[in-house]
Short mmCIF file of C-alpha atoms and ligand atoms in Angstrom, two decimals:
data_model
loop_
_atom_site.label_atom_id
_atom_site.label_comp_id
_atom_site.label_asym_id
_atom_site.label_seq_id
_atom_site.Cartn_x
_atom_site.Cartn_y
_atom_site.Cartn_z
CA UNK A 887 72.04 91.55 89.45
CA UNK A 888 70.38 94.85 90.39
CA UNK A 889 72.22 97.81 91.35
CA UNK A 890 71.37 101.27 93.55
CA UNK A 891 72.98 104.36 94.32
CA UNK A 892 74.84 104.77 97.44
CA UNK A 893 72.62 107.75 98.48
CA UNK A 894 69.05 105.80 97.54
CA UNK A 895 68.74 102.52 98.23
CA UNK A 896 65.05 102.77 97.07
CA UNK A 897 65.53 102.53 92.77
CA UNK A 898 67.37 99.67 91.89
CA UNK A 899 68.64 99.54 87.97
CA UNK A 900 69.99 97.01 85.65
CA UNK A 901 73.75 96.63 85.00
CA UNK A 902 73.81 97.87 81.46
CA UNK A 903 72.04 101.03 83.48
CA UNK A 904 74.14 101.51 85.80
CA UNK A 905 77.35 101.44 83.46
CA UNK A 906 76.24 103.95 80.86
CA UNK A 907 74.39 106.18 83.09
CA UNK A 908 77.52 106.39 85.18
CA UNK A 909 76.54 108.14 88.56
CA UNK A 910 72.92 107.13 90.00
CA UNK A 911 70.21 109.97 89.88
CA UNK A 912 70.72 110.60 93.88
CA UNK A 913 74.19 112.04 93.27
CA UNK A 914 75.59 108.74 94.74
CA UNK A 915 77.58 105.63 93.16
CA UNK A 916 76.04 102.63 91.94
CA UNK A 917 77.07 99.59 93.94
CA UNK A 918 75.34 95.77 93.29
CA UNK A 919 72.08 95.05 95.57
CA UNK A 920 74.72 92.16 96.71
CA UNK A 921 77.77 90.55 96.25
CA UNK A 922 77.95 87.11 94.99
CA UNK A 923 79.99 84.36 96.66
CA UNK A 924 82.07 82.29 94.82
CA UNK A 925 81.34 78.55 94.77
CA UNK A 926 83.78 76.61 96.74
CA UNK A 927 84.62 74.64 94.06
CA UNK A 928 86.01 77.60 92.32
CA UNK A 929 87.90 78.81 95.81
CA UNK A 930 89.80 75.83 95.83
CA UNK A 931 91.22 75.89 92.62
CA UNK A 932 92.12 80.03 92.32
CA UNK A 933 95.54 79.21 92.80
CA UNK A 934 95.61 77.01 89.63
CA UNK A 935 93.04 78.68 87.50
CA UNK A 936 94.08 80.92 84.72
CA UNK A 937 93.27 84.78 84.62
CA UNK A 938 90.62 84.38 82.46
CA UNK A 939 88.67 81.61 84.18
CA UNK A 940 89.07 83.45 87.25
CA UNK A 941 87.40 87.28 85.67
CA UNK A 942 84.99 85.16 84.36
CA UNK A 943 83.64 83.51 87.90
CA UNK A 944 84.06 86.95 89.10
CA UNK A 945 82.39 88.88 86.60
CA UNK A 946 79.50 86.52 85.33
CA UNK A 947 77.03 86.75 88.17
CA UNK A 948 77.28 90.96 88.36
CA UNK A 949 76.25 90.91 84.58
CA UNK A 950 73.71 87.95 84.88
CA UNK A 951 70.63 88.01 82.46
CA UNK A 952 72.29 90.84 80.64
CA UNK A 953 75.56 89.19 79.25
CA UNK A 954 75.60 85.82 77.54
CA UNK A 955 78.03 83.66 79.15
CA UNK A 956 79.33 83.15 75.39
CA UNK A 957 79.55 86.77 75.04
CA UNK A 958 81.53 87.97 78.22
CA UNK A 959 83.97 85.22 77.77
CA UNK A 960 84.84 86.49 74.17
CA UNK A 961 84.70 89.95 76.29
CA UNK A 962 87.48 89.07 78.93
CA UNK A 963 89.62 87.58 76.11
CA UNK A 964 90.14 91.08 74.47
CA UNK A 965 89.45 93.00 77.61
CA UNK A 966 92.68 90.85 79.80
CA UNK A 967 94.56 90.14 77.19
CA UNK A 968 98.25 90.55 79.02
CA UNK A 969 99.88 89.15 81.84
CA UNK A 970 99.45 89.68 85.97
CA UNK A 971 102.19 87.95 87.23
CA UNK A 972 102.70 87.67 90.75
CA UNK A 973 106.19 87.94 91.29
CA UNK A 974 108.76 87.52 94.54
CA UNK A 975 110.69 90.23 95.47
CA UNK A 976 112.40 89.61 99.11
CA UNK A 977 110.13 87.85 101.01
CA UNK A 978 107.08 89.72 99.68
CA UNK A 979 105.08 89.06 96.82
CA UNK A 980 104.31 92.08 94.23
CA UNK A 981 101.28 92.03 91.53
CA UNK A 982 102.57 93.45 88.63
CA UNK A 983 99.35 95.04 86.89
CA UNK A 984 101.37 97.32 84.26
CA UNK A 985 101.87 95.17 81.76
CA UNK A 986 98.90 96.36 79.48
CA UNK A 987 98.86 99.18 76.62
CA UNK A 988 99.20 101.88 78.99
CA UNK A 989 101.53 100.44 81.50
CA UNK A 990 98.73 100.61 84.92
CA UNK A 991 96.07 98.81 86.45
CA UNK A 992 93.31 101.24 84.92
CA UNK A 993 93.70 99.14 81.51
CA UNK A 994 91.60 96.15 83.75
CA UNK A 995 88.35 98.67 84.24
CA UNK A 996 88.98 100.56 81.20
CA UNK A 997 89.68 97.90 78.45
CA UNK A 998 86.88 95.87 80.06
CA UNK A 999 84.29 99.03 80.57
CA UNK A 1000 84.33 99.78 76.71
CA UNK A 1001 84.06 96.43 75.38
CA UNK A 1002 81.60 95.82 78.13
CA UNK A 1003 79.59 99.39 76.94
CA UNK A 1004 79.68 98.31 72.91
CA UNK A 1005 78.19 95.15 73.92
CA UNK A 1006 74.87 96.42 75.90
CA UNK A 1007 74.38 99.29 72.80
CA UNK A 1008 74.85 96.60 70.01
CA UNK A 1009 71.16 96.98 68.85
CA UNK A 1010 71.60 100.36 69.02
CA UNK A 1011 72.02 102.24 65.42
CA UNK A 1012 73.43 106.00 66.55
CA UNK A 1013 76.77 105.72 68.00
CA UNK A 1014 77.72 106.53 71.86
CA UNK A 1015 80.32 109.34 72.33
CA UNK A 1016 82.50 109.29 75.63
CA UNK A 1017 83.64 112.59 76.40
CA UNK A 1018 86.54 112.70 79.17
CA UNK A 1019 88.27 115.39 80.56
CA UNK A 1020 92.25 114.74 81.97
CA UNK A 1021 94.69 116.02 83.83
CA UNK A 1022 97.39 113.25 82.02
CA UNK A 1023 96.71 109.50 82.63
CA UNK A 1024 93.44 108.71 82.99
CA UNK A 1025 92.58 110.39 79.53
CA UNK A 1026 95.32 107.90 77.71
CA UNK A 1027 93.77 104.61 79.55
CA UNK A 1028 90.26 105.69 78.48
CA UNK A 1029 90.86 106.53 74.81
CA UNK A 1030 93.56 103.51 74.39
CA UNK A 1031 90.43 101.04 76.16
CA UNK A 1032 87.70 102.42 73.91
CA UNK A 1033 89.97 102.27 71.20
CA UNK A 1034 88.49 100.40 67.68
CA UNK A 1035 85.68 99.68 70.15
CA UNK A 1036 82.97 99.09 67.49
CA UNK A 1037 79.63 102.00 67.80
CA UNK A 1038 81.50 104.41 70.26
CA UNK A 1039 83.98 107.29 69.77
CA UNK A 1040 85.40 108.62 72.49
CA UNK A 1041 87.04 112.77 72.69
CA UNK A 1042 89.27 113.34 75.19
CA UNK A 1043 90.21 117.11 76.37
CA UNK A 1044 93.58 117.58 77.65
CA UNK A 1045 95.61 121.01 78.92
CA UNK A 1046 97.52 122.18 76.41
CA UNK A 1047 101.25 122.00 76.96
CA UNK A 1048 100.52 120.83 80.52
CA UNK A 1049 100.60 116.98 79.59
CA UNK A 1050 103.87 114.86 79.25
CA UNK A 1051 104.89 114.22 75.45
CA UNK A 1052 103.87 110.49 76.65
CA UNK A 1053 100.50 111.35 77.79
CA UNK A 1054 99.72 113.11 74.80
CA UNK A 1055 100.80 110.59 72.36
CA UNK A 1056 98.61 108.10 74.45
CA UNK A 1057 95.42 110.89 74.26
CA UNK A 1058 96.07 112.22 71.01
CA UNK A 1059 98.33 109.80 69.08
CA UNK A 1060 95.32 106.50 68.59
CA UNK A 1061 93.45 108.07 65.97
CA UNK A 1062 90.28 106.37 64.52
CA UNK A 1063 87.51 106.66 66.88
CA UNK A 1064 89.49 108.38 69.49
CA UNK A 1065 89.89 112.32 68.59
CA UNK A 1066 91.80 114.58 71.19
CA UNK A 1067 91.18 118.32 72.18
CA UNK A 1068 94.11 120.17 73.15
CA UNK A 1069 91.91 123.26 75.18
CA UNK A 1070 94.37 126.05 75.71
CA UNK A 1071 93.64 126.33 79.32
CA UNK A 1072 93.72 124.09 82.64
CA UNK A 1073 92.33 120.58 83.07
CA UNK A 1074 89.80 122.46 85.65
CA UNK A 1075 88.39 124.34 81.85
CA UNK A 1076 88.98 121.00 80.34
CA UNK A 1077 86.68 119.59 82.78
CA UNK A 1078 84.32 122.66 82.90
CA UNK A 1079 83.47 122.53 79.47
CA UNK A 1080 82.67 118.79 80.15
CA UNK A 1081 80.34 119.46 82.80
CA UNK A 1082 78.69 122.90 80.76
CA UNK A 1083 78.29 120.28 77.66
CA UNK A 1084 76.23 117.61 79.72
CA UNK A 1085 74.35 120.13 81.31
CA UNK A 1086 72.63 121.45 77.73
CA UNK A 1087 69.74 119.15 76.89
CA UNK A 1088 69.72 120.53 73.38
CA UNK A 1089 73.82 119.09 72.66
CA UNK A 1090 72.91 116.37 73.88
CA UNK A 1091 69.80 115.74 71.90
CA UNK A 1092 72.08 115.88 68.70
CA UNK A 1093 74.39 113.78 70.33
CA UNK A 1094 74.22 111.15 72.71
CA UNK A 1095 77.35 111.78 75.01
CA UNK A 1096 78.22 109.75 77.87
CA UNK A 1097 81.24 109.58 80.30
CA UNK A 1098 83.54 106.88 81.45
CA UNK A 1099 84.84 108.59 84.92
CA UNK A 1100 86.63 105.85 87.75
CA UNK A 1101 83.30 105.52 89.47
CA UNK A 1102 81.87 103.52 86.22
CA UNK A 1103 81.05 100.39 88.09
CA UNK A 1104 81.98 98.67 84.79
CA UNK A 1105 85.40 100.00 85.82
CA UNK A 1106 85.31 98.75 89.04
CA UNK A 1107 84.24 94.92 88.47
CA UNK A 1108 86.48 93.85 86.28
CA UNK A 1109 89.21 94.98 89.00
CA UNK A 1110 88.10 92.65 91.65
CA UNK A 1111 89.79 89.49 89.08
CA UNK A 1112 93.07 90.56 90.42
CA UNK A 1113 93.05 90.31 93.90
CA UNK A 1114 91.14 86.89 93.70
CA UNK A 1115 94.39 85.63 91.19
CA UNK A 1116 97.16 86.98 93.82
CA UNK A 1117 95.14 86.25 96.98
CA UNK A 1118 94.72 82.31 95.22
CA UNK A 1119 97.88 82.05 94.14
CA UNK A 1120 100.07 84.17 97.28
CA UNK A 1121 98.22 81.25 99.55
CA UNK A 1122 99.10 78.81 97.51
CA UNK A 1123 102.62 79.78 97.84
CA UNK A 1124 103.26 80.57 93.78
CA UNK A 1125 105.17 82.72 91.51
CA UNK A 1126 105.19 83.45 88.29
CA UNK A 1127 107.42 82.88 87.08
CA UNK A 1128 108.63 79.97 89.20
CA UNK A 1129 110.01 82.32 91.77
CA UNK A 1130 111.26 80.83 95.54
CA UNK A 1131 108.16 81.36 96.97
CA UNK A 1132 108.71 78.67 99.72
CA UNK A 1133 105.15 76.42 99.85
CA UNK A 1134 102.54 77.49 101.74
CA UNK A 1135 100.27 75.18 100.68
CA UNK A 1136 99.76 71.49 102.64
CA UNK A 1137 97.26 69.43 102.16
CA UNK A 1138 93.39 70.49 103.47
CA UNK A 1139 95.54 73.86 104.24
CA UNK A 1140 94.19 76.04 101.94
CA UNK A 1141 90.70 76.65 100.52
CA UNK A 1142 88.56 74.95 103.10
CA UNK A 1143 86.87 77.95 104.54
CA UNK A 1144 88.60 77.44 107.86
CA UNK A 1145 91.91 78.27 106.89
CA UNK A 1146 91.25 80.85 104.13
CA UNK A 1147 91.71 84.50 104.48
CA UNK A 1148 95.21 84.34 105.57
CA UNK A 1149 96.42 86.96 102.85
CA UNK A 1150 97.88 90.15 103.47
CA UNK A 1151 97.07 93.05 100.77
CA UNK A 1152 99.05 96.66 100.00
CA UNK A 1153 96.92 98.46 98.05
CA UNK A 1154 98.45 102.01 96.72
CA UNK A 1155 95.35 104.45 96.92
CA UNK A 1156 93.58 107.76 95.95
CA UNK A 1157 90.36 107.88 94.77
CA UNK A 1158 89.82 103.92 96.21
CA UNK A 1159 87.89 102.26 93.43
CA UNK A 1160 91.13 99.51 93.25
CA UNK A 1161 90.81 99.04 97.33
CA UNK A 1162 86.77 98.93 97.05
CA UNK A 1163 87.46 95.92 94.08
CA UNK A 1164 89.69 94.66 96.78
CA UNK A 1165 86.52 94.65 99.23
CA UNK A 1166 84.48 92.87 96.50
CA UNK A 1167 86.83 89.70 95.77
CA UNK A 1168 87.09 89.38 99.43
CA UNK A 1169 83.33 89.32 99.99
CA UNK A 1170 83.30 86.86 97.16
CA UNK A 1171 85.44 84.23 98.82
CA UNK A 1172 89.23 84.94 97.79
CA UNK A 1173 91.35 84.56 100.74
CA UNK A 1174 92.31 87.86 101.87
CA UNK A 1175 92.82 88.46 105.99
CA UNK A 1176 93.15 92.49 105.82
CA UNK A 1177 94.23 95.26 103.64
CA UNK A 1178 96.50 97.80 104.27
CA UNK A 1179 95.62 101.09 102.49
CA UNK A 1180 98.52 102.95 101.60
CA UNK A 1181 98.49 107.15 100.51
CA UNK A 1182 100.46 109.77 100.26
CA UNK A 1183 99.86 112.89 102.10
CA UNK A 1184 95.80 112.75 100.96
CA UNK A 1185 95.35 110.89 104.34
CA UNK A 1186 91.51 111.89 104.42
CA UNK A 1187 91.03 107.61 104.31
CA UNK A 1188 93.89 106.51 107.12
CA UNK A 1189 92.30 109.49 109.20
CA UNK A 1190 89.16 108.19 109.19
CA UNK A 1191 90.06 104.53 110.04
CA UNK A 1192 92.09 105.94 113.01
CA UNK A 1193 89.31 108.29 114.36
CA UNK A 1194 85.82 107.30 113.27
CA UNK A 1195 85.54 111.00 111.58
CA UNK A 1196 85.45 111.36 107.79
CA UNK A 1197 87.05 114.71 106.53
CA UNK A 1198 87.10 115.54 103.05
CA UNK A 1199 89.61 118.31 102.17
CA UNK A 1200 91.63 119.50 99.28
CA UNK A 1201 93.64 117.50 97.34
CA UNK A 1202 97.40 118.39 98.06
CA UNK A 1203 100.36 117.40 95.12
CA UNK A 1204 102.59 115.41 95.95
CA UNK A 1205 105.13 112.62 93.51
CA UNK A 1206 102.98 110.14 93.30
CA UNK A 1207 100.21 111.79 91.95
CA UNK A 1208 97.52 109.94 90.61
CA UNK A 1209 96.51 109.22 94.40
CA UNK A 1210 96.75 112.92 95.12
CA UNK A 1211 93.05 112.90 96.20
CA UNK A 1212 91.31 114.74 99.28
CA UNK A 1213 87.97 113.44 98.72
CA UNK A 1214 87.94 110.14 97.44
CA UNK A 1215 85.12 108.98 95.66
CA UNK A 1216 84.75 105.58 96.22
CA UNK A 1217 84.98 105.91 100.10
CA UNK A 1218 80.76 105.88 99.69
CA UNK A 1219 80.99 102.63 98.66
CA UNK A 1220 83.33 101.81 100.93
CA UNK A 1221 80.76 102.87 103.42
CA UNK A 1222 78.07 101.27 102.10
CA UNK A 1223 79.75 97.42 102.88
CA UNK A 1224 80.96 98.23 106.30
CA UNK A 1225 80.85 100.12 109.83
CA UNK A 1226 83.83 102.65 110.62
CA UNK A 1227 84.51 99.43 113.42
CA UNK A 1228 84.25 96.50 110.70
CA UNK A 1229 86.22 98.79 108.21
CA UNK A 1230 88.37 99.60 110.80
CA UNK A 1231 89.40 96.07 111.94
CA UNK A 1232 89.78 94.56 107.96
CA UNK A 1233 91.75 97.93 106.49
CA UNK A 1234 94.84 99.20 108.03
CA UNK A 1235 95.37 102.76 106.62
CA UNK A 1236 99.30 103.99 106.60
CA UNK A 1237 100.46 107.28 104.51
CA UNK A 1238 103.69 108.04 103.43
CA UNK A 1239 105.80 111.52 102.40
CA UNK A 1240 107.69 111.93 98.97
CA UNK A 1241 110.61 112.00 101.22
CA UNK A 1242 110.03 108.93 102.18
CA UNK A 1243 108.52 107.89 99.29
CA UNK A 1244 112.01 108.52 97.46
CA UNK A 1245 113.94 106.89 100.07
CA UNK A 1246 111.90 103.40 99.38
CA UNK A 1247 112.67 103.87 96.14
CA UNK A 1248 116.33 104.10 96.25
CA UNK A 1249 116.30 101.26 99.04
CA UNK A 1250 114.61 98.51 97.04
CA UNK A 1251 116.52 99.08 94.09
CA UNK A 1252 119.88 98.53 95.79
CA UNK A 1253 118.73 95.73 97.91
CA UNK A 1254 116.58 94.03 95.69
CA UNK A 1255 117.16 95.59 92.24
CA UNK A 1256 113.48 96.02 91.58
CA UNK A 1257 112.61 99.39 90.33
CA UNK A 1258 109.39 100.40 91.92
CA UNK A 1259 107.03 103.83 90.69
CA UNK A 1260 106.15 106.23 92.91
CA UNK A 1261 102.68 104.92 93.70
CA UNK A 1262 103.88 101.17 94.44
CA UNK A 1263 106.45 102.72 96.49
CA UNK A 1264 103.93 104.47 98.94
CA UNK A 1265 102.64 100.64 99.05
CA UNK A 1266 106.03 98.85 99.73
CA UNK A 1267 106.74 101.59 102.55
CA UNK A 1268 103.52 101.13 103.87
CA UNK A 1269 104.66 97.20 105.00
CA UNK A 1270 107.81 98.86 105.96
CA UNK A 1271 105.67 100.39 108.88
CA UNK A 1272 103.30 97.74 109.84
CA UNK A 1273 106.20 95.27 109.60
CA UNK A 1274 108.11 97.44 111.83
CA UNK A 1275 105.55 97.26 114.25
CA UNK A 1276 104.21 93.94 114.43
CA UNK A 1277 106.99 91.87 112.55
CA UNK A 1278 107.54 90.27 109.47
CA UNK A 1279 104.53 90.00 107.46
CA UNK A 1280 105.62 86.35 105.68
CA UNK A 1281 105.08 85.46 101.95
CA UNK A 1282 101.53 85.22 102.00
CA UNK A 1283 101.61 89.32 101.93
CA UNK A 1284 101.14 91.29 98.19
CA UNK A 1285 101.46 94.54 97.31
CA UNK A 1286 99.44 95.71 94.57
CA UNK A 1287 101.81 97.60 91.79
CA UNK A 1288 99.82 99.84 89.98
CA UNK A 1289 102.51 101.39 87.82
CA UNK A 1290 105.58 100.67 85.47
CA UNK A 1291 108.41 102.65 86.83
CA UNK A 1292 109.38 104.54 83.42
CA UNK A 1293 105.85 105.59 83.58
CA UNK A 1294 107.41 107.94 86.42
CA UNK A 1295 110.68 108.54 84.59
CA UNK A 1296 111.00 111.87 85.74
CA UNK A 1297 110.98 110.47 89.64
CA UNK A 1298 112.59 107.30 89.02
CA UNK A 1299 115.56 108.29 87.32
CA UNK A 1300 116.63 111.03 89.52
CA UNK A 1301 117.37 108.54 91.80
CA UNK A 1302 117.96 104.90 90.13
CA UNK A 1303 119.71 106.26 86.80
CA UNK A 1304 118.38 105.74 83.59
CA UNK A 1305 115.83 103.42 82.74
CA UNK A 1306 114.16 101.34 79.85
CA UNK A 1307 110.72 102.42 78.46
CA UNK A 1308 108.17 99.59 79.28
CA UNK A 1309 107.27 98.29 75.52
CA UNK A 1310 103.68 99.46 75.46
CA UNK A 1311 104.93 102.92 76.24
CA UNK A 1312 107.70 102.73 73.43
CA UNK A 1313 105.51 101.84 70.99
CA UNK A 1314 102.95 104.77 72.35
CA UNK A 1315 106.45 106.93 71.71
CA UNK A 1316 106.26 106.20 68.17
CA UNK A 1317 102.60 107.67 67.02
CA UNK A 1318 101.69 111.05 65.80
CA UNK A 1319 99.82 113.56 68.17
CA UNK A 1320 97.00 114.95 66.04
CA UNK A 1321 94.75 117.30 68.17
CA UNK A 1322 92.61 120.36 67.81
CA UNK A 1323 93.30 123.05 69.83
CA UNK A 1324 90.27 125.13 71.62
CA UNK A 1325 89.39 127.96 73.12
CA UNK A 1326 88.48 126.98 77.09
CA UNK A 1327 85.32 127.84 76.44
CA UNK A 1328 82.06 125.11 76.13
CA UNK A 1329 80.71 126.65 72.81
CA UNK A 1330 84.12 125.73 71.62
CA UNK A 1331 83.42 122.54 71.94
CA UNK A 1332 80.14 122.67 70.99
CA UNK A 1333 81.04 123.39 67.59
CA UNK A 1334 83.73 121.04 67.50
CA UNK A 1335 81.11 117.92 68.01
CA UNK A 1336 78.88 119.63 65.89
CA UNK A 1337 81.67 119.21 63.07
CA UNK A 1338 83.17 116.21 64.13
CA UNK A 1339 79.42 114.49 63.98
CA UNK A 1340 78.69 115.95 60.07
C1 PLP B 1641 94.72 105.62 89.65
C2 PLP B 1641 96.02 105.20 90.24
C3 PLP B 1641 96.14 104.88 91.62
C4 PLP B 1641 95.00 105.04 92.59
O1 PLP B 1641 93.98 104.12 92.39
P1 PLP B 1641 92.55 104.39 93.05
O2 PLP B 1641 91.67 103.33 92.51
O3 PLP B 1641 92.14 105.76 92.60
O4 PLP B 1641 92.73 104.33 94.52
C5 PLP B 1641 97.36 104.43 92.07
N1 PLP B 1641 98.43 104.31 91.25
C6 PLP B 1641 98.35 104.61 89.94
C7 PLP B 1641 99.56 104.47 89.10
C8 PLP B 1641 97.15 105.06 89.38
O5 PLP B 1641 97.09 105.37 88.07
#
């Protein structure tokens, strides 16, 4: 499979190119020259194949000619290596993706991504260093994927004092080959001193620094496995584990091209890579009917479905903030598969205030008892307001949760009480934060990776 930038459709690359280079030489994202179909033998049986059969259909074909069948199965093994399940709740379905070390969906890209980047250097004798900058999360699922990754190290940068003590036990608790910067400053120093470091041709002749940012399309990949497991199995009328789902599935109903594509997605968003993955599985062959793309008050996406006119603008704060995003990145890609009519007609965009945000919080724990974060929340509200529009939306609707709730603690338990620490994050509770604290200033951290690298 080839690959181009969104911006130049003229230089196509390799995949092991367009994963450690990271963003394409025309400023753009890289995005495959096509996307592969599934066969239909392999769309009849999603709702019974098992999540790693099913990553590696999806995957194989992207990374053709560069990764060994052999090799990327062993890859998926350690990469998904904890459960999805697809569980009832009401008369929807939810796809619980925060069951891996760091408790949400960016373990898929990032776990995947790093095993997927030690592979393509293996013959390679000087080690790769991942530098990432982070406001909080993204830092912790980037250093725990690249974690014992053999021949890369990763350093993450973090403001100091202005991260959770869970987010910097994730960052700065792993040890080994990740090391953690605590820069006495803002994450926009943090990721200054990034940016000035990659910029200097002489650093990075002594070392050979790369990034890992959300619009890796080694992140993005692996995230289209998801949506072809809960499209497969929501048609197929399954749960896991054995849930009430009532059966869906009658003979020659499912699966034969005719009848496919009846599912109904949620998807949470901000910066859109985990809707654009969506895109992919559907383009594939899972069956998916539509999307609805829920935000918060970072609209910029449901505007543009609505009115045709794309409007980047500032990113405003809000409670579920890892979609707080004015210019979403991925919304080039996004563009690249489809026409503001096409795009239009497959994704329904809906946003949704903390106010109500909270609200559908509170609500689905005393009706249901399910505990939902803040970003799954913007999600289940979103069905709220298509359902109160056109009517129930049936079983064969899922809504993507992207978060544990004690993730959120400090917006969950406000309003639902106390509430248990998902494992993963207990565990995380338990390390040691070792860190070095900088100056915000890049010939801080020159010196530092000067040091480290002696
Ligand atoms: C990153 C993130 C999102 C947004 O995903 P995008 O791919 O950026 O749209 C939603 N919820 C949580 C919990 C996240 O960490």
């Amino acid at each position: 499979m080839r690959y181009y930038g969104t911006r130049d459709k003229s230089a196509a690359v390799s995949f092991a190119r367009a994963a450690l280079e990271g963003l394409a030489p025309d400023g753009g994202l890289y995005v495959p020259e096509t996307i592969p179909r599934y066969s239909s033998a392999v769309r009849n049986s999603l709702s019974t194949m098992s999540i790693p059969e099913i990553a590696l259909e999806t995957i194989r074909p992207f990374v053709a000619g560069e990764i060994p069948t052999a090799v990327l199965e062993e890859l998926i093994e350690e990469a998904f290596n904890f459960p999805a399940p697809l569980v009832a709740v009401g008369d929807r379905r939810v796809m619980e993706l925060f069951h891996g070390p760091t408790a949400a969906f960016k373990d898929f890209g990032a776990r995947f991504m790093a095993r997927a980047f030690s592979y393509l250097r293996r013959n390679e004798s000087k080690s790769l260093r991942i530098l990432v900058a982070t406001s909080g999360d993204t830092g912790g699922a980037v250093a725990d994927g690249f974690y014992n990754v053999p021949g890369i190290d990763v350093t993450v940068l973090y403001p100091k004092g202005r991260v959770s003590p869970l987010q910097e036990r994730q960052i700065a608790g792993l040890g080994g080959n990740v090391s953690a910067c605590a820069v006495e400053g803002s994450f926009d120093d943090c990721q200054a001193m990034v940016k000035a470091v990659f910029s200097k041709p002489e650093v990075r002749s002594r070392h050979l620094l790369s990034s890992a940012n959300s619009i890796n399309i080694a992140r993005l990949i692996p995230q289209a496995v998801y949506y072809a497991v809960a499209a497969g199995r929501a048609w197929a009328g399954k749960t896991d584990p054995e849930g009430p789902a009532t059966a869906r599935l009658r003979a020659g109903q499912s699966g034969d091209g005719k009848t496919a594509g009846r599912v109904l997605i949620c998807v949470p968003s901000g910066n859109f890579g985990n809707l654009t993955a969506g895109l992919y599985a559907r383009k594939m062959g899972a069956p998916i009917a539509q999307f609805i793309a829920a935000t918060n008050i970072n609209k910029t996406v449901p505007d543009y479905l609505i009115s045709g006119d794309y409007k980047a603008r500032d990113s405003q704060a809000s409670i579920s903030n890892a979609m707080d995003v004015g210019a979403p990145s991925n919304f080039e890609r996004m563009q690249s598969l489809y026409s503001h009519a096409r795009m239009a007609a497959l994704i329904r965009g809906v946003w949704v205030d903390d106010k109500d945000t909270r609200e559908t919080i509170e609500r689905v724990a005393e009706t249901h008892g399910y505990l939902l974060d803040p970003h799954t929340a913007v999600g289940w509200r979103g069905m709220d307001m298509l359902e109160a529009e056109s009517g129930p939306l049936g079983d064969a609707s899922v809504l993507i949760s992207t978060a544990h709730p004690s993730k959120f603690a400090e917006v969950v338990e406000p309003i639902c009480g106390e509430i248990p620490l998902a494992p993963a994050l207990r565990q995380a509770m338990d390390r040691k934060v070792e860190s070095v604290s900088l100056p915000p200033k890049a010939d801080a951290l020159i010196d530092y990776l000067d040091n480290i690298s002696l």
